[in-house]
CSV table of C-alpha atoms in Angstrom, one decimal:
chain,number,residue,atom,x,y,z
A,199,UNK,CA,-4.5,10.0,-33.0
A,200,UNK,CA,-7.5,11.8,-35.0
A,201,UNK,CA,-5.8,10.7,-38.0
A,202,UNK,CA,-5.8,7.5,-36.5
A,203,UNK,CA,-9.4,7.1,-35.9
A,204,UNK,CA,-10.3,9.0,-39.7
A,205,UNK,CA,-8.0,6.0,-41.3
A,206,UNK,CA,-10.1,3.7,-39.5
A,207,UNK,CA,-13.1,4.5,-39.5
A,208,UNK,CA,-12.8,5.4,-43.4
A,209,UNK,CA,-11.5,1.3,-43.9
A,210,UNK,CA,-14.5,0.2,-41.8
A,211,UNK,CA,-16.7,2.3,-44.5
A,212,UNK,CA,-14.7,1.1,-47.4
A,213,UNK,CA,-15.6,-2.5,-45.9
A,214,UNK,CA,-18.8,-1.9,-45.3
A,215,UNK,CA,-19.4,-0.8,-48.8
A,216,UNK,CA,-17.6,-3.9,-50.6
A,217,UNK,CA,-19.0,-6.3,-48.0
A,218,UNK,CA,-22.7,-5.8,-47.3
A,219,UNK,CA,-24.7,-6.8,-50.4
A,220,UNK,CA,-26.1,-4.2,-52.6
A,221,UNK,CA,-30.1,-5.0,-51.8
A,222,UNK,CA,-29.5,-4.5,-48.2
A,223,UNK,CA,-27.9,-1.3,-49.0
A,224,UNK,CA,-30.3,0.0,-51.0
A,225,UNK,CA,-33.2,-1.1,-48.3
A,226,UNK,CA,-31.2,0.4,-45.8
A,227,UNK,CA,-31.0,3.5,-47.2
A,228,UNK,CA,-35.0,3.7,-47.9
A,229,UNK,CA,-35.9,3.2,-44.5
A,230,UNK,CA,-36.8,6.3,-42.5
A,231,UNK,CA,-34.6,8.1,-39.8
A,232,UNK,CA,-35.8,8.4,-36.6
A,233,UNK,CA,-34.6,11.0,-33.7
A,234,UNK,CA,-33.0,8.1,-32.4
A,235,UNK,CA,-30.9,7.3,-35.2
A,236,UNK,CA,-29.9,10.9,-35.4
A,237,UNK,CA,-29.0,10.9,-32.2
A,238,UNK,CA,-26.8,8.1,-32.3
A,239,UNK,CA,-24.6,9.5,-35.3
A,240,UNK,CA,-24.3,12.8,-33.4
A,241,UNK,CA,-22.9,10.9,-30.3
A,242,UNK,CA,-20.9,8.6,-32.0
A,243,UNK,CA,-18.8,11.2,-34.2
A,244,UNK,CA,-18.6,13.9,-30.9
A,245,UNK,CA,-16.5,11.2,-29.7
A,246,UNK,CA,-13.8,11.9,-32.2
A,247,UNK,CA,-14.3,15.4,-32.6
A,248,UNK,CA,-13.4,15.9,-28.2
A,249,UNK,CA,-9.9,15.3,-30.0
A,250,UNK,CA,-10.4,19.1,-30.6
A,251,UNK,CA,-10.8,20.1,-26.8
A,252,UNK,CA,-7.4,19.4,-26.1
A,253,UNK,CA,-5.1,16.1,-27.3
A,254,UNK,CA,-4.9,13.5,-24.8
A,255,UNK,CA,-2.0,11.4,-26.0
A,256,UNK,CA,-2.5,7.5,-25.3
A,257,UNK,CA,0.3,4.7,-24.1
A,258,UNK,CA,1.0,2.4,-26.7
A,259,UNK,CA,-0.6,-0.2,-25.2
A,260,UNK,CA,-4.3,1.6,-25.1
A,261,UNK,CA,-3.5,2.5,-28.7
A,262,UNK,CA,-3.4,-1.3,-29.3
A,263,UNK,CA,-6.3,-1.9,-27.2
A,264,UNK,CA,-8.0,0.4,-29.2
A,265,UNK,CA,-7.6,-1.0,-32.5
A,266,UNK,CA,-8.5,-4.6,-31.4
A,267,UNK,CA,-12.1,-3.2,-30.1
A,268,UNK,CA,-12.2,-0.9,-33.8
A,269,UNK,CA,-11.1,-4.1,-35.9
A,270,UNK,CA,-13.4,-6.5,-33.7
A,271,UNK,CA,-16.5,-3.8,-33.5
A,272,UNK,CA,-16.2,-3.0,-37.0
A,273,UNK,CA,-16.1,-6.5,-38.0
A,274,UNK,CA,-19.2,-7.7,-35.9
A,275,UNK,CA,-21.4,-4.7,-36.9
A,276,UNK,CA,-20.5,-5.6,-40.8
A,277,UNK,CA,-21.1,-9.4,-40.1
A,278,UNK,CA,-24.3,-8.0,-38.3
A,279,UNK,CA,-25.7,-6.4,-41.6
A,280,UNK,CA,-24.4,-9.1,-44.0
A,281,UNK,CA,-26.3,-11.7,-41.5
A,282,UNK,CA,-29.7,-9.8,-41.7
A,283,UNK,CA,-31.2,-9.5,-44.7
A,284,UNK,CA,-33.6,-7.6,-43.0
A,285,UNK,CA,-31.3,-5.1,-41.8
A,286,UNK,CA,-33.0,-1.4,-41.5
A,287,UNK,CA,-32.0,2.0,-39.2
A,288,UNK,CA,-35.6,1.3,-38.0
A,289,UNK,CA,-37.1,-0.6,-35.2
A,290,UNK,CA,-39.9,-2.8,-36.9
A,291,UNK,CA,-40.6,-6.4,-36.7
A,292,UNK,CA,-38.6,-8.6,-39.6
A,293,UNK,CA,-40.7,-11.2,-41.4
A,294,UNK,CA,-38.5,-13.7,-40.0
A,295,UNK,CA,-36.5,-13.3,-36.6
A,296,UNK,CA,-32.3,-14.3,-37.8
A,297,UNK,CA,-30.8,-16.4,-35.3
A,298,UNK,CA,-27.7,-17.6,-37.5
A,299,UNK,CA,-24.3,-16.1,-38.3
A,300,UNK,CA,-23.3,-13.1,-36.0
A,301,UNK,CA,-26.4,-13.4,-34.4
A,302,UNK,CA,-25.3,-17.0,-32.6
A,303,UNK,CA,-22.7,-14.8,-30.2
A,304,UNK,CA,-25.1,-11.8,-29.1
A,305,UNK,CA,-28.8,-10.4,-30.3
A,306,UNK,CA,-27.6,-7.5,-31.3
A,307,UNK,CA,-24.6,-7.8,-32.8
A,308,UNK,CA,-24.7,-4.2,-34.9
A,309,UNK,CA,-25.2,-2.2,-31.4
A,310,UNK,CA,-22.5,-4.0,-29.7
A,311,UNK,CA,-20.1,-3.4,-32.6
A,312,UNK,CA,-21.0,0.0,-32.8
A,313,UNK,CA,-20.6,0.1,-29.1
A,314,UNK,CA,-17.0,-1.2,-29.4
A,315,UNK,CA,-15.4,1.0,-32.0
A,316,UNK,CA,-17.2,4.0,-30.2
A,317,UNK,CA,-15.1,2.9,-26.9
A,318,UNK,CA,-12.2,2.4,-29.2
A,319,UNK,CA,-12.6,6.1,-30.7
A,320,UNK,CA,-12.2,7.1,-26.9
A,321,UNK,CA,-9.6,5.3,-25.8
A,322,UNK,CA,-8.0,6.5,-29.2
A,323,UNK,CA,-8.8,10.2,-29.1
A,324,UNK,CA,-11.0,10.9,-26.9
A,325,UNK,CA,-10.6,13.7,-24.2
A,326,UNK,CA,-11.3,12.9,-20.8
A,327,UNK,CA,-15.4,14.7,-21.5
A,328,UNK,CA,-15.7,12.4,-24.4
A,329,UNK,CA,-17.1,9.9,-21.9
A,330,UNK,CA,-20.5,12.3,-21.2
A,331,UNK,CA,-21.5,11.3,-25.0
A,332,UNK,CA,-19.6,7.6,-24.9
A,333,UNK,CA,-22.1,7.0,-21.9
A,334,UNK,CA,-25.2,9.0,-23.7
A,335,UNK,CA,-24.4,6.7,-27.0
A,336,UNK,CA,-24.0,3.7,-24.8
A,337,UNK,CA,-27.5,3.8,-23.2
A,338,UNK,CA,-28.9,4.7,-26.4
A,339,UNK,CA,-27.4,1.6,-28.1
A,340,UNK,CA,-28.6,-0.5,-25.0
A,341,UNK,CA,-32.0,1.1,-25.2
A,342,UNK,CA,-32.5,0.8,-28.9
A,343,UNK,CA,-31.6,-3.0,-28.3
A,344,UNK,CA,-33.7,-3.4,-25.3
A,345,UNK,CA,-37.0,-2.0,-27.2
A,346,UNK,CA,-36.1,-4.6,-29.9
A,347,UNK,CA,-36.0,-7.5,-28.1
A,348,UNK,CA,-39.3,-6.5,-26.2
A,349,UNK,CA,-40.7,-6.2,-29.9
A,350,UNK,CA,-39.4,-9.6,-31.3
A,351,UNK,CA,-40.8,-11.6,-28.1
């Protein structure tokens, strides 16, 4: 199912790329990394990489399941960037707050979409430890989301 996850994971990118507009790209990545940012990509892709501590094997059905969340998550953290014009790794206050396109269902659409396909890389490969960084990634997503609202209030 690592396979799986790689073919993905590499369409989400391959989407991302022909989807989100070039300015926001470019903004995106000119903004500063944080440790936080860091963080969350070395949490996210030790989710996958448990594959390597022994294989797991899913039921079909949790393999379905766990394209649904990938294809859904993937889709709301693209929609996420391509609503925001203002888009950036960083936590800083926008010139204007977005409250329109994927930002009508939740307020932080790109965290919960990155929460979903990291859930769906577990269910997917994941070995039973995986959850230790799913959870760590999880409050980190939540956190990160937290501290922004608090900022845009």
């Amino acid at each position: 199912m690592i396979f799986l996850w790689l073919v993905f994971y590499l369409v989400y990118l391959f989407c991302f790329a022909f989807i989100v507009p070039r300015a926001t790209v470019k903004r995106y990545a000119a903004t500063p990394r944080d440790w936080q940012h860091r963080l969350a990509h070395v949490l996210f892709y030790s989710i996958p990489a448990s594959y390597f501590l022994g294989v797991d094997q899913p039921p079909p059905s949790v393999a379905l399941l766990s394209f649904v969340l990938f294809a859904g998550g993937g889709a709301l953290a693209i929609w996420a960037v391509v609503s925001n014009p203002w888009f950036s790794p960083a936590i800083e206050m926008p010139p204007m707050v977005v409250t329109d396109g994927a930002f009508l269902l939740v307020n932080h659409p790109f965290y919960c979409g990155a929460g979903l396909m990291a859930i769906a890389g577990w269910l997917m490969v994941g070995h039973a430890l995986a959850i230790i960084p799913l959870a760590a990634y999880l409050l980190l997503l939540t956190w990160r989301g937290w501290r922004e609202s608090k900022m845009l209030r």
